[in-house]
Structure formats: structure tokens, C-alpha cells
Short mmCIF file of C-alpha atoms in Angstrom, two decimals:
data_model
loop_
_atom_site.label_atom_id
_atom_site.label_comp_id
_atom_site.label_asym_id
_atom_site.label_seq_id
_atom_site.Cartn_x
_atom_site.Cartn_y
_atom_site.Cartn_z
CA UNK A 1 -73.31 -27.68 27.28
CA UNK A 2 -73.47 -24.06 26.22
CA UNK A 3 -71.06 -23.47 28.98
CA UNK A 4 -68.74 -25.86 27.50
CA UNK A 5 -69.02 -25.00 23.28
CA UNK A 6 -67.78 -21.67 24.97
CA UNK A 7 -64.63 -23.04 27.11
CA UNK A 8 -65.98 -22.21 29.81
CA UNK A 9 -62.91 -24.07 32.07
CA UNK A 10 -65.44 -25.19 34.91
CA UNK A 11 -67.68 -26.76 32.61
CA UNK A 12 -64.94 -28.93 30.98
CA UNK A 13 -63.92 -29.85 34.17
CA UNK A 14 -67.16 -30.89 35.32
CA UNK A 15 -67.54 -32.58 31.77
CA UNK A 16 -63.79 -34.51 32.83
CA UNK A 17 -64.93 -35.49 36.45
CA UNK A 18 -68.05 -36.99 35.36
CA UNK A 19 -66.87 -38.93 32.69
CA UNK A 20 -62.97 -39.96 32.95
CA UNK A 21 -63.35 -42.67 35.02
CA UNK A 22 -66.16 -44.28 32.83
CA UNK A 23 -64.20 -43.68 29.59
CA UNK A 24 -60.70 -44.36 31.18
CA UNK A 25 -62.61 -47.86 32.15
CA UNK A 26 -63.86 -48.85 28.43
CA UNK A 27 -60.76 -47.76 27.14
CA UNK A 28 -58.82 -50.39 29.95
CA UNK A 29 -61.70 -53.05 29.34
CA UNK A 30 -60.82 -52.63 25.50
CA UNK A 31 -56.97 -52.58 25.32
CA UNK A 32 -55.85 -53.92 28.18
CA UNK A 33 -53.19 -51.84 28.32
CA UNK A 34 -52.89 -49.34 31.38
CA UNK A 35 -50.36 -46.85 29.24
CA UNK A 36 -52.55 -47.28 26.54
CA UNK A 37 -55.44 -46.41 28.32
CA UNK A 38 -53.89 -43.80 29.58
CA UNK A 39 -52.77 -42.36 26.37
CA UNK A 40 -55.94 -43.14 24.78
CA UNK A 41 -57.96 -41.74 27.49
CA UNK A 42 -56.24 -38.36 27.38
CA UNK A 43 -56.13 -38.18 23.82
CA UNK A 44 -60.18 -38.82 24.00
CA UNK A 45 -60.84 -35.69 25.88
CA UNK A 46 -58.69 -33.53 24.11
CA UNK A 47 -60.28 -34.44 21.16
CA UNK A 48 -63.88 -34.01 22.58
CA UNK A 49 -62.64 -30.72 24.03
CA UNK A 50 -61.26 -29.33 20.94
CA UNK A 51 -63.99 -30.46 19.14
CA UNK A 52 -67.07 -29.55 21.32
CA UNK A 53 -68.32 -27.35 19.07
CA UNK A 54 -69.15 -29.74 16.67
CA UNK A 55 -71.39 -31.69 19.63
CA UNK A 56 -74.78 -31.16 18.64
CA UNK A 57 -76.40 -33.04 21.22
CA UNK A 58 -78.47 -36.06 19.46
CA UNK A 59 -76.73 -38.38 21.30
CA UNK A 60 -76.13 -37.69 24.80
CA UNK A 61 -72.69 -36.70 25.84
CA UNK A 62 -71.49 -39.94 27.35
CA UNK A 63 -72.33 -41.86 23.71
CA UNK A 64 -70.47 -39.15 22.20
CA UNK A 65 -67.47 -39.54 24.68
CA UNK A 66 -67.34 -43.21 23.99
CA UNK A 67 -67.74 -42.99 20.27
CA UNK A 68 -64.85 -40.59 20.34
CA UNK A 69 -62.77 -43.28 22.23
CA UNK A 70 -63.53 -46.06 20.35
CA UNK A 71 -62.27 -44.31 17.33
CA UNK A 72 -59.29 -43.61 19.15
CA UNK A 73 -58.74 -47.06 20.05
CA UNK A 74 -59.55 -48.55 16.47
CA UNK A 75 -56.85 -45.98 15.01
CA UNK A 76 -54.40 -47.13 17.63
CA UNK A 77 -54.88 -50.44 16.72
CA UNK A 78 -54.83 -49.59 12.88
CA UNK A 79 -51.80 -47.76 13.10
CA UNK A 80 -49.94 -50.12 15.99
CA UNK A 81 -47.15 -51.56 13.72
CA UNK A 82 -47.11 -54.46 17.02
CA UNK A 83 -50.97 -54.99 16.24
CA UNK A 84 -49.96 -58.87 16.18
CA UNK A 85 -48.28 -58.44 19.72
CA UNK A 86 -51.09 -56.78 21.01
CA UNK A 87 -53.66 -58.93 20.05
CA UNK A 88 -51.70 -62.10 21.14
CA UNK A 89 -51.33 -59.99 24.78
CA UNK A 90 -55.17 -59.37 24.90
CA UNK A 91 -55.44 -63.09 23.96
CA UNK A 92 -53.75 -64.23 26.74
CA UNK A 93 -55.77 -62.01 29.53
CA UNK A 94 -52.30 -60.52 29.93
CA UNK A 95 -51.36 -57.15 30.12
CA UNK A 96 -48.83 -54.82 31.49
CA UNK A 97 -50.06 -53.36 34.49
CA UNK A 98 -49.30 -49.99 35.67
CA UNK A 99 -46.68 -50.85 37.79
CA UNK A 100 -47.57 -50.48 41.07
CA UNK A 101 -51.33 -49.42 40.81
CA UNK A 102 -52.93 -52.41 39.38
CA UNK A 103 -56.50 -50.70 38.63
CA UNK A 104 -57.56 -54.43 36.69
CA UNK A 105 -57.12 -56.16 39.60
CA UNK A 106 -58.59 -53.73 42.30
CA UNK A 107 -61.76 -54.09 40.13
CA UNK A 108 -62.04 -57.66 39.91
CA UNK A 109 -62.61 -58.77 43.65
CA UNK A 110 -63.89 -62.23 43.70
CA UNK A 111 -62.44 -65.50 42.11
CA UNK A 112 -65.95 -65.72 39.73
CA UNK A 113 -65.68 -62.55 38.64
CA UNK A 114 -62.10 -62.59 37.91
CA UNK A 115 -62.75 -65.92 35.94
CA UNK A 116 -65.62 -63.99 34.33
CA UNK A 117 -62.90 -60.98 34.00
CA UNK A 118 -60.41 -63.17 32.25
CA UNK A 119 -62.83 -65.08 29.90
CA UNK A 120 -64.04 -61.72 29.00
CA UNK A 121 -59.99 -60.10 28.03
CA UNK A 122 -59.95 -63.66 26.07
CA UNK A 123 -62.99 -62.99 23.71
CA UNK A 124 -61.77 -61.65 20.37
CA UNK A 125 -61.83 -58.01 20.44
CA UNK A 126 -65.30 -58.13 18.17
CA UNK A 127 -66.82 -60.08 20.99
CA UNK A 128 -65.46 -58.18 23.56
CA UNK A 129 -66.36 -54.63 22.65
CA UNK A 130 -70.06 -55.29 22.42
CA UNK A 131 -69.72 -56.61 25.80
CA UNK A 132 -67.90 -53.90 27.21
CA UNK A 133 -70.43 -51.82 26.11
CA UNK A 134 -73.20 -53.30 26.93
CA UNK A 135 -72.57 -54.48 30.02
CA UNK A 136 -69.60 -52.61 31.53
CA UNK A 137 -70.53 -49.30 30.59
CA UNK A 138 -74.28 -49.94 30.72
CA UNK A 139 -74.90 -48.45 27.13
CA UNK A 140 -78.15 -49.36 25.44
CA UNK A 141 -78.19 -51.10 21.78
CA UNK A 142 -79.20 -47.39 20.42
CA UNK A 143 -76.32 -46.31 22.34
CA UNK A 144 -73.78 -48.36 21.24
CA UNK A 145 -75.10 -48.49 17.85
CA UNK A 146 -74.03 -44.93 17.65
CA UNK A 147 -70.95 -45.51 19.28
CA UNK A 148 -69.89 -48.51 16.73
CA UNK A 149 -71.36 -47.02 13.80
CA UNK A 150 -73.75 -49.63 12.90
CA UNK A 151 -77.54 -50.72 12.60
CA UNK A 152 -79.31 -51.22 16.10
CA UNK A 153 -80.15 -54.76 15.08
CA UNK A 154 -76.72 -55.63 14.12
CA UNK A 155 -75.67 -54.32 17.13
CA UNK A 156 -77.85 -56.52 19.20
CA UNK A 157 -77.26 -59.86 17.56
CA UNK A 158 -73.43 -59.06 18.11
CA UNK A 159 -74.28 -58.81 21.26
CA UNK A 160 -76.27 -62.54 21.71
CA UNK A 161 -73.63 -63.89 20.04
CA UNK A 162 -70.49 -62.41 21.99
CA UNK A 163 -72.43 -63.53 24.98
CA UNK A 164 -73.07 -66.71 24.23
CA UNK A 165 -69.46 -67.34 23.24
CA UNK A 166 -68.67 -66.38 26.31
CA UNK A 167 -70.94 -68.68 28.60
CA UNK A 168 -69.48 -71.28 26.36
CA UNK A 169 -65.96 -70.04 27.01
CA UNK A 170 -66.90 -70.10 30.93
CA UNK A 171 -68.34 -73.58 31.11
CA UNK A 172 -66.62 -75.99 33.16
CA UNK A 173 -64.44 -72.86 34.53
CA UNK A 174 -66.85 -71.46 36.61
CA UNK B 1 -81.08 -59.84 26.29
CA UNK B 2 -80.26 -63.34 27.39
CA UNK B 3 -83.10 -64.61 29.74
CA UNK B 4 -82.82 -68.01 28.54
CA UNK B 5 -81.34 -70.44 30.61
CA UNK B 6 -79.24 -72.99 29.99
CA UNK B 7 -78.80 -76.30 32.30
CA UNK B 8 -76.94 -78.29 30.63
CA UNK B 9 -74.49 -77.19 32.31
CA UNK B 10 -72.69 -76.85 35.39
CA UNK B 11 -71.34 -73.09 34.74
CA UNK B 12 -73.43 -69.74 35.02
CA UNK B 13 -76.84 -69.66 33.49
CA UNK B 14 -77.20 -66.98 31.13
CA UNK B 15 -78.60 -64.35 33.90
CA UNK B 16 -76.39 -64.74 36.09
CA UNK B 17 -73.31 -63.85 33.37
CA UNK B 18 -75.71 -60.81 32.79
CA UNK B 19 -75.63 -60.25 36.28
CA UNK B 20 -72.21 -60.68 36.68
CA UNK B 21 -70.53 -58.89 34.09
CA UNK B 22 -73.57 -56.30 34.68
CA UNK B 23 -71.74 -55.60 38.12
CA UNK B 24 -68.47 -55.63 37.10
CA UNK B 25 -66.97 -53.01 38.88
CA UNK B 26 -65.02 -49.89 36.61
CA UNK B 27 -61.07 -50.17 37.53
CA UNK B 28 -60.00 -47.44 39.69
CA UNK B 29 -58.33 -44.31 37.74
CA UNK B 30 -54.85 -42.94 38.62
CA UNK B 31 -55.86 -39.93 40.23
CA UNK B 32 -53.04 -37.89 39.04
CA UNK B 33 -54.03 -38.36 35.45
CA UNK B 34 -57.74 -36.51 35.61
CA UNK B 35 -55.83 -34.12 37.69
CA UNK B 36 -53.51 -33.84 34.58
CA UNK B 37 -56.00 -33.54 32.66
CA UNK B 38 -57.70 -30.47 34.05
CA UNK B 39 -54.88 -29.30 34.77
CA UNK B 40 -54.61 -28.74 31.66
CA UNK B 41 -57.67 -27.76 29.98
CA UNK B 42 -57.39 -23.58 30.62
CA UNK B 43 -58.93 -22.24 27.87
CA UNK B 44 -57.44 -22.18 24.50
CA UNK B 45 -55.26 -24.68 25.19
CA UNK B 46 -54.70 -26.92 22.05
CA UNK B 47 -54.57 -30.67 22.47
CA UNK B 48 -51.22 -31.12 20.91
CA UNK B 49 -49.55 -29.05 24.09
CA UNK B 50 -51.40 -31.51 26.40
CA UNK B 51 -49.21 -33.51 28.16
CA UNK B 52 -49.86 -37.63 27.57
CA UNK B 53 -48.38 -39.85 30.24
CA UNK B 54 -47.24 -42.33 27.29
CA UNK B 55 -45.72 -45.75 27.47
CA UNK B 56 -42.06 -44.48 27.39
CA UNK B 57 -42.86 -42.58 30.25
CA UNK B 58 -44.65 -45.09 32.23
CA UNK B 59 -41.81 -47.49 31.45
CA UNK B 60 -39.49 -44.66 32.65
CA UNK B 61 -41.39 -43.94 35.75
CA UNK B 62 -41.85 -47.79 36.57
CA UNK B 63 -38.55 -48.62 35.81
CA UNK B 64 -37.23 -45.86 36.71
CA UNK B 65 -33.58 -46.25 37.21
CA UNK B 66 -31.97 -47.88 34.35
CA UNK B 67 -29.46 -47.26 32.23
CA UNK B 68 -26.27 -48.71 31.98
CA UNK B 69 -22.76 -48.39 33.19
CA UNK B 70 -20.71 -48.24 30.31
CA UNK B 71 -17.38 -48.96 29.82
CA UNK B 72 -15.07 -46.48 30.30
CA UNK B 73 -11.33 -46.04 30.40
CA UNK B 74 -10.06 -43.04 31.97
CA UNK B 75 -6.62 -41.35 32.53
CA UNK B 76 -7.28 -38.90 35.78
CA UNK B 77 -5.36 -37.15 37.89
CA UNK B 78 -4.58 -35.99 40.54
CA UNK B 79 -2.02 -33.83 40.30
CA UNK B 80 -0.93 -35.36 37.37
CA UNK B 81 -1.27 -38.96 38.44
CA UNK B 82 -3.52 -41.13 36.41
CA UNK B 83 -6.05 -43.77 36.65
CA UNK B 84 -7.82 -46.23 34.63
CA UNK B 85 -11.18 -47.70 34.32
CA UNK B 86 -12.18 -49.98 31.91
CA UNK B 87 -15.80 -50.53 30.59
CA UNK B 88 -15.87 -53.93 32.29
CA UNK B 89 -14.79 -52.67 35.46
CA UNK B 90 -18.12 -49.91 35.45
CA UNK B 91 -20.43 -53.51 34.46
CA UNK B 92 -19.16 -55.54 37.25
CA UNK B 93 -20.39 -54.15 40.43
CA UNK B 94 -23.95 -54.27 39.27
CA UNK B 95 -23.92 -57.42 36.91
CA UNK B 96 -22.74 -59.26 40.08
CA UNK B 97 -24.23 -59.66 43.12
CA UNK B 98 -22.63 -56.83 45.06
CA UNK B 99 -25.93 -55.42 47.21
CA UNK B 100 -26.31 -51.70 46.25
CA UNK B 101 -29.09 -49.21 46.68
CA UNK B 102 -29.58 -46.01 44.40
CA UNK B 103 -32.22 -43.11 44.37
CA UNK B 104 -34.15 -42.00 41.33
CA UNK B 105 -35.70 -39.15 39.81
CA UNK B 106 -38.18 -39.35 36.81
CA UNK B 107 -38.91 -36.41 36.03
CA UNK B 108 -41.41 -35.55 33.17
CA UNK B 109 -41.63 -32.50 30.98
CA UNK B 110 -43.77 -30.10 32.93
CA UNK B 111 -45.11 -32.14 35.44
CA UNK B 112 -43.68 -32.57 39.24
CA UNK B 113 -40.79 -35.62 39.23
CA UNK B 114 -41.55 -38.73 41.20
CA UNK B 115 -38.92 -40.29 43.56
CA UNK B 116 -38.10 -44.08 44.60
CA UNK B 117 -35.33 -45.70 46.26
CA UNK B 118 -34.27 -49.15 44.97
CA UNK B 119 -32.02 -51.56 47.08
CA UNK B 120 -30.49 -54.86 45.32
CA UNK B 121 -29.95 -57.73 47.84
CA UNK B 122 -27.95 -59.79 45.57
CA UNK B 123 -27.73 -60.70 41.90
CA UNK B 124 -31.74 -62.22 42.24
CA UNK B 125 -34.01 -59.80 44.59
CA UNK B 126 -34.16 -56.26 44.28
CA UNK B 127 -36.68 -53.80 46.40
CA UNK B 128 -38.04 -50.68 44.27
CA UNK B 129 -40.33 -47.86 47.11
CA UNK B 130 -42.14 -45.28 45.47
CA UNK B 131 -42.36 -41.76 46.95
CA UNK B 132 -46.10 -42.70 48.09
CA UNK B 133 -44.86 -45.27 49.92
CA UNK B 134 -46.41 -48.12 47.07
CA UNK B 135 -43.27 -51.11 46.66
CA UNK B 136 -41.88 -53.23 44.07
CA UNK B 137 -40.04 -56.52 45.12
CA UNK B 138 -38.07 -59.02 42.69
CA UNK B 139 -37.17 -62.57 43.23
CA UNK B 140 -35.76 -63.83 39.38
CA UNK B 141 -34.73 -67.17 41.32
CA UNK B 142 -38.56 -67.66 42.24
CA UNK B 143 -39.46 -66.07 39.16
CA UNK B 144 -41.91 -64.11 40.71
CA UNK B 145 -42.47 -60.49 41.65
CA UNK B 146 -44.77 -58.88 44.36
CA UNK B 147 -46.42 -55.41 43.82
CA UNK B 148 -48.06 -53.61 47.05
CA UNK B 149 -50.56 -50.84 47.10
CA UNK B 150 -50.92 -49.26 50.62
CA UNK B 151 -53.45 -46.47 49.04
CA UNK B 152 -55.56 -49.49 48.21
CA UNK B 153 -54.43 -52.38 50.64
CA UNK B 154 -53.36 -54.65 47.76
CA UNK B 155 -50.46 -56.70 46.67
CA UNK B 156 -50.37 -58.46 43.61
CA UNK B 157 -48.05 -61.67 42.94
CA UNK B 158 -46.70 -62.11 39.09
CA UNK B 159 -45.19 -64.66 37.62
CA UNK B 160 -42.37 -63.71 35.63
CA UNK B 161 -40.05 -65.91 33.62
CA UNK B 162 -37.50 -63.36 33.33
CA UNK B 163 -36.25 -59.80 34.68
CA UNK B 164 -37.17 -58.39 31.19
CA UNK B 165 -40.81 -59.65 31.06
CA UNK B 166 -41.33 -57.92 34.43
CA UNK B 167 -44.11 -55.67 34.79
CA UNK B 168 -42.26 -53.04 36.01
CA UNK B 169 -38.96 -54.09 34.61
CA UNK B 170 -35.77 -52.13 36.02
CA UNK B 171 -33.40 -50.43 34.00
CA UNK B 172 -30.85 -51.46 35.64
CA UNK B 173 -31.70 -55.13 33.75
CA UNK B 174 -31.11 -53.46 30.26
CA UNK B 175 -27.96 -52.35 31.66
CA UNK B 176 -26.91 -55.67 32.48
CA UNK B 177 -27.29 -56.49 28.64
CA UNK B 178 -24.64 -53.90 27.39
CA UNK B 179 -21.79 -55.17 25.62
CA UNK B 180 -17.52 -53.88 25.45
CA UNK B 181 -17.70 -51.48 22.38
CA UNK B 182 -21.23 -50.10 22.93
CA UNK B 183 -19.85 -46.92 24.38
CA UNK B 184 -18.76 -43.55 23.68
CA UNK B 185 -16.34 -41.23 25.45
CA UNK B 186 -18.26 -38.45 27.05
CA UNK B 187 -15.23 -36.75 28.56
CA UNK B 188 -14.32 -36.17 32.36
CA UNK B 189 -16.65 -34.11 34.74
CA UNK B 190 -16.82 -33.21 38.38
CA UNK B 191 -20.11 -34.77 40.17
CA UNK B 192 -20.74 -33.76 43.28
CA UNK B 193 -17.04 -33.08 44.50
CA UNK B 194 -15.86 -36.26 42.42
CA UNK B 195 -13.96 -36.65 39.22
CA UNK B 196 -16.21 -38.97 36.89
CA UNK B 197 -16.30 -40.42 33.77
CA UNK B 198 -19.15 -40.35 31.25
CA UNK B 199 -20.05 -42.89 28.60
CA UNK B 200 -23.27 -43.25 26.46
CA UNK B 201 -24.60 -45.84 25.17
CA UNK B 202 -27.70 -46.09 23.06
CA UNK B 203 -30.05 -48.36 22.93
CA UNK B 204 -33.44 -48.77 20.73
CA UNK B 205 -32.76 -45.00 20.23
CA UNK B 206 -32.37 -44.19 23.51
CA UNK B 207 -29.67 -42.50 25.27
CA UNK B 208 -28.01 -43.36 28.45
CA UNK B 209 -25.15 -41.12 30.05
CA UNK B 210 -23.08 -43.61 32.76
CA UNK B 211 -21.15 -41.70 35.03
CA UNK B 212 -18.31 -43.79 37.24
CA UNK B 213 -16.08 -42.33 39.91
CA UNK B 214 -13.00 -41.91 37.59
CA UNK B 215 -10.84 -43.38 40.92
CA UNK B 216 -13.11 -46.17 41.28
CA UNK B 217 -15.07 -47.46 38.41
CA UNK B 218 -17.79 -47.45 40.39
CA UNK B 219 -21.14 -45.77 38.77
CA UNK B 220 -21.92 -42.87 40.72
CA UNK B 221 -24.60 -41.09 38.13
CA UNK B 222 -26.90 -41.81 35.35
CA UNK B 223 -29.03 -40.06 33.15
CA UNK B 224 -31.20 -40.62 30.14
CA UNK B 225 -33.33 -38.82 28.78
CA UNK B 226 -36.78 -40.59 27.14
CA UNK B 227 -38.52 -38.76 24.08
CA UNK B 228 -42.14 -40.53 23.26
CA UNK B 229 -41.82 -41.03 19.67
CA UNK B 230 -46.08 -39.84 19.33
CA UNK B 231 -46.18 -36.89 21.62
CA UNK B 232 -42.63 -35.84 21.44
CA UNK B 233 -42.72 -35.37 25.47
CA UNK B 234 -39.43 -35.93 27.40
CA UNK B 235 -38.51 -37.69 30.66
CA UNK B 236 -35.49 -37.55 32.14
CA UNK B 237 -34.36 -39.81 34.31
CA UNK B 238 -31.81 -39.73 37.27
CA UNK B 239 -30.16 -42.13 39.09
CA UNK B 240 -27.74 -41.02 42.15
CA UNK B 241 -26.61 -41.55 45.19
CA UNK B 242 -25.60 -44.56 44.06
CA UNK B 243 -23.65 -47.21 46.93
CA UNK B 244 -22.30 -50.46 46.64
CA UNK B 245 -21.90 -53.11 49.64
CA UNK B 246 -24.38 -51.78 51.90
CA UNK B 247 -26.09 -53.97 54.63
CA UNK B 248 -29.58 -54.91 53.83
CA UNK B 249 -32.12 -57.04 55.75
CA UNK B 250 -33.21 -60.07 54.18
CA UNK B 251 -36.80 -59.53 55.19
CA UNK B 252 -37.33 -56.19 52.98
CA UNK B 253 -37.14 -58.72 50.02
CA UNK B 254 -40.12 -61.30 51.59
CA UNK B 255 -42.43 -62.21 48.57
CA UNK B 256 -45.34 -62.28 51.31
CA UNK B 257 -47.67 -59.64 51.46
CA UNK B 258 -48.43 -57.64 53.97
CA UNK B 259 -51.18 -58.60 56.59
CA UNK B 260 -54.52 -57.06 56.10
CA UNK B 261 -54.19 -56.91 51.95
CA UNK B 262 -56.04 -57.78 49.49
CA UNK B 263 -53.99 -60.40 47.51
CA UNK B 264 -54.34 -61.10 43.71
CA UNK B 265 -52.05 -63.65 42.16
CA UNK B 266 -51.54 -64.29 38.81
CA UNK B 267 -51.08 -68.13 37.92
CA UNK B 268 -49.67 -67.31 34.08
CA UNK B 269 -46.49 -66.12 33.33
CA UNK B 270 -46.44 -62.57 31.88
CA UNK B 271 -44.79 -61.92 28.41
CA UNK B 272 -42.00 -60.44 27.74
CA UNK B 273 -41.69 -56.63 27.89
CA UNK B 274 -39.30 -54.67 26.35
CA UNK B 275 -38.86 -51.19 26.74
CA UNK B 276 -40.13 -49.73 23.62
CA UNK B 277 -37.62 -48.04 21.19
CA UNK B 278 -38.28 -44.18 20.28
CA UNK B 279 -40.94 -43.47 17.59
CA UNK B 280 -42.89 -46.72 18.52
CA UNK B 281 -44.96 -46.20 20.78
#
């Protein structure tokens, strides 16, 4: 960390290799939106690396990472004049893929977990962060209590709930 | 969490969604993009001067070719001879179903331009081959389009109701959509030993130069450049080498994929998708 807070340029590259692909995946699971991510990915590290100073290190740097995205996100979706276009995309489990990458499908590999995939993209996006979190990214309640900005026990009754609005969402399906 | 059970019915128990969305695996990342990044990190850099690969430019570099053959009516020479072309003469050959291939370059403000090669069969299948060797195929009369990945031994089958909703819509589409009286006169230049004549036409705020053969008709260049309305960054995008009538096999434009992939195919529609106008994205 010290090596970072002074721009050190290997550190911030180690701090990018170890964590763009986790962040880059929240930010995917969230929007649904490969340019988005993208966008929203890049503009997550250059925030954290112009403001690494201000890091102090209670939460560990991954939380920190993610809390920076999912700011970035919720302004993107605050300022997206096509909020009601987006939504109705991530509604649908549809989303523009990256042309001729397809990262969304290369992840999901089996029929069940694509159905799992899909019911997941059609949870409201409430429902569908806490479960991103939680299980996608593997944070803890703490974790993504910091990350959200709310009480650990709110956090974790979001979570029951989101879940169980899922199974519900799955039965018969799969 | 969630170690209750539930038997009631015939879906996943409670664990086993755990389980299951516990081992969902993370999407692969564009490698090019964390090399972006780091590329650009040296010290001191400010985050404004980083580059972001933003929608305009992924709809640029995905669609890559587009723009649209304007009208244009042109008094040449050649000694002092003239000729004509009229804005609906530049349309025809690619709002018919003439085969024609073209190349493309995107290339995006500081970064290294990417290259494909697009063939058209006929008015309803259309072939788009990346530089990395990744392909694009169109069928609009089977409303359906097939993506393959050799890097990752995938091809992915969309349905799409309409050229425009295409996940990696061509530009070439949008050009199809321009109208008599959209154009303005760019003047007479020589391309590549050729007399041509330029038109632009704008669209969402976007500019698209049309070069035809001034002889011809025929488009023989076009250029547009892309600003992202957020970051500002440009992409400009080249289409040349640009011929009509050639002889293409039937086969490049197969909506199977290729033996040995992984197939994924989508069973709903995707939504429209419209390239998105400058300072909206």
C-alpha cells in the first residue's frame, strides 16, 4: 500500500492485475452492459488511483475497489437520461454483448447455470446487487455493508430476501 | 445464509442456489483493456487523460464500417468532359443486393487501430472477420446472427428481428437509411489515383464523409469520425478498398458453427440498438 499512496507504477499495476477482473465482473453482473462495464470499470480505477491517498485501510482494498464501483455504477444510472431503457434491457436478461467476445456467455457454461444466470439479470437491480455481492464476488455482509453504505443487518435480510425471490423466480424453470 | 430447504418444489433447494450462484464463474475480461489500463497508469497521470473504450467506440469498432454513401452529383472531367452522379446512384449498389466486400480501419485516439474485412453476399447475409481472426455472420432473412470466438472456441447464435437491433450492427445498415437531401457537397478530391466525390451526411451528430468514384458512382471511401460525448475521445473510422460484384462462396455465410465450439444460443430476440448520438453516452 505504501508503495502505491506513493505511485509507485509497479504497485498500481499489481493493484490492477489483482483486481480488474473481479471488479470488471461485478460491474458486468450489475449493468449488463459490456461497454458499460468497460467504461465503468476504467473509470473505477482511475478513481481509486487518483484517490489512493485517501485509502486508509479499514476496509481491505478489494471492499474499497467495489465500493468505488458501485458508486460509479449508481451515478451512471442516476445520470443515464435512457435509465428507463436500461432497466427494461436488464429486465429482459438482454444485453449488448461485446461484439465478438461474449465474456457473459463464456462464463455461464451449463444450461442450469445459465437459467440460474438469467433469473439472476431478471431480479430487480435491488435484488440483484446483494446477490452479486454476496455470492459472485464472495463479499461478506460486513463487506458489502461497507460497500452499499448500510447497516450489516439490513444488509443481510436484503440478502434472504433477494434470494428467496429468486428460488421463487427459478421454480418450475429449473 | 439459506440452509433451509424447501421441497415443495421441484426446482433447486435453497443450497444448492447457494451453491450454484456461489460457483458462478467471473466473465472473462478483454485482455486489451487491463493492458489499457496500465498502460496507462505512469505516474502522474490524471484520470481525465485516460483513455475509456466507451460505447461510441465499441459501436465503432463492432460496427466498424458504416457510414453512408451519400448522394452526390458531380460534373468531372477529364479534360474537360463531364460526368454526373446523383445521390441515388452512390445508395444503389449497396441498398441492393450487389455482393461487395470492403476493409476497415477503426482507429482510436492513441491506441493501435483494429482491422476487419466485411464481404456482403447479397441484400440478407453479410460476413464481418476481425484482425484476430474472431467473425461476425448475418442472415436478416433468418433473422439470426452467429458470433465465433476462436481465442475461446465459442460461437454464439442471436436472434435478431432486425439489422439495427444487431449486436454488432453494421454501419453500412444506417447507411441504408439515408434519404435524397441529407447531403452536403464536399467538393472533388483525388483518392488513390481516382477522381471522387465527397458528401457528408450527419446523423445523431455524427459525421460521415462518402466518397464515390466521380466516373462511377460507386463508393470507393468513407470516413467518420466518432467523438464520445463523456470522454471527448475520437475514433475514426475508415472504410476502403471498397468492390462491388465480387464472387463469394455461399458457405462463408453458413449460420453453423464451427466443429469443436462451444455453442450458446439465445432463444429471445435482442432489442433494438441504435448507435448512440454524440453527448449520450
Amino acid at each position: 500500500m505504501k508503495a502505491i499512496r506513493t505511485g509507485s507504477r509497479e504497485a498500481c499495476a499489481e493493484l490492477v492485475r489483482r483486481h480488474y477482473g473481479r471488479i470488471y465482473g461485478f460491474l458486468l453482473h450489475l449493468s449488463g452492459q459490456v461497454s458499460t462495464t468497460e467504461d465503468l470499470t476504467q473509470e473505477t480505477f482511475t478513481a481509486a488511483w487518483a484517490n489512493i491517498r485517501s485509502f486508509r485501510g479499514r476496509a481491505s482494498l478489494a471492499t474499497w475497489l467495489h465500493r468505488i464501483a458501485y458508486g460509479k455504477f449508481i451515478d451512471l444510472k442516476r445520470r443515464s437520461k435512457r435509465g428507463q431503457a436500461v432497466a427494461e434491457q436488464l429486465r429482459h436478461g438482454q444485453s449488448r454483448p461485446t461484439g465478438l467476445r461474449g465474456p457473459l456467455d463464456e462464463a455461464v457454461a451449463n444450461e442450469r447455470s445459465r437459467c440460474v444466470y438469467a433469473a439472476v439479470r431478471e431480479l430487480d437491480g435491488a435484488d440483484r446487487e446483494v446477490i452479486v455481492l454476496h455470492y459472485f464476488q464472495g463479499l461478506s455482509f460486513k463487506q458489502m455493508a461497507t460497500v452499499l453504505a448500510e447497516p450489516v443487518g439490513t444488509v443481510k435480510w436484503r440478502t434472504s430476501q433477494a434470494l428467496g425471490r429468486l428460488k421463487v423466480s427459478l421454480d418450475g424453470r429449473v | 445464509m439459506g440452509t433451509e430447504k424447501n421441497s415443495e418444489h421441484d426446482g433447486l433447494s435453497l443450497e444448492v442456489l447457494e451453491a450454484e450462484l456461489r460457483q458462478m464463474p467471473q466473465p472473462a475480461v478483454p485482455a486489451e483493456l487491463e493492458g489499457r489500463l496500465l498502460a496507462d497508469i505512469p505516474a502522474g497521470k490524471r484520470a481525465s487523460r485516460l483513455w475509456y473504450r466507451g460505447l461510441l467506440v465499441r459501436t465503432a469498432a463492432a460496427a466498424a464500417i458504416l457510414i453512408a454513401v451519400v448522394g452526390l452529383f458531380a460534373w468531372l472531367t477529364g479534360g474537360n468532359g463531364t460526368a454526373s452522379v446523383s445521390f441515388a446512384q452512390v445508395l444503389q449498389p449497396i441498398s441492393g443486393e450487389r455482393p461487395f466486400t470492403y476493409k476497415q480501419i477503426v482507429q482510436r485516439e492513441g491506441l493501435t487501430p483494429s482491422f476487419f474485412h466485411y464481404i456482403r453476399l447479397d441484400g440478407d447475409r453479410a460476413r464481418r472477420t476481425a484482425s484476430d481472426g474472431s467473425f461476425w455472420i448475418a442472415d436478416w432473412h433468418k433473422k439470426k446472427t452467429l458470433i465465433v470466438n476462436p481465442a475461446t472456441k465459442t460461437a454464439t447464435i442471436y436472434i435478431v428481428l432486425s439489422p439495427s437491433a444487431d449486436p454488432v450492427p453494421e454501419i453500412i445498415e444506417e447507411v441504408k437509411t439515408f434519404q435524397v437531401g441529407e447531403e452536403e457537397d464536399l467538393g472533388v478530391r483525388e483518392i488513390d489515383g481516382r477522381s471522387a466525390v465527397g458528401f457528408r451526411v450527419r446523423k445523431r451528430n455524427q459525421d460521415f464523409d462518402v466518397w464515390a468514384d466521380a466516373r462511377t458512382g460507386l463508393p470507393i471511401r468513407i470516413e467518420a469520425e466518432i467523438v464520445s460525448g463523456r470522454t471527448g475521445v475520437k475514433t475514426k473510422v475508415t472504410v476502403t478498398d471498397i468492390e462491388f460484384d465480387v464472387q463469394l462462396d455461399e458457405n462463408l455465410f453458413s449460420l453453423e458453427p464451427p466443429e469443436g465450439y462451444k455453442t450458446i444460443e439465445h432463444t429471445r430476440p435482442l432489442l433494438r440498438y441504435r448507435i448512440k448520438p454524440r453527448g449520450d453516452d
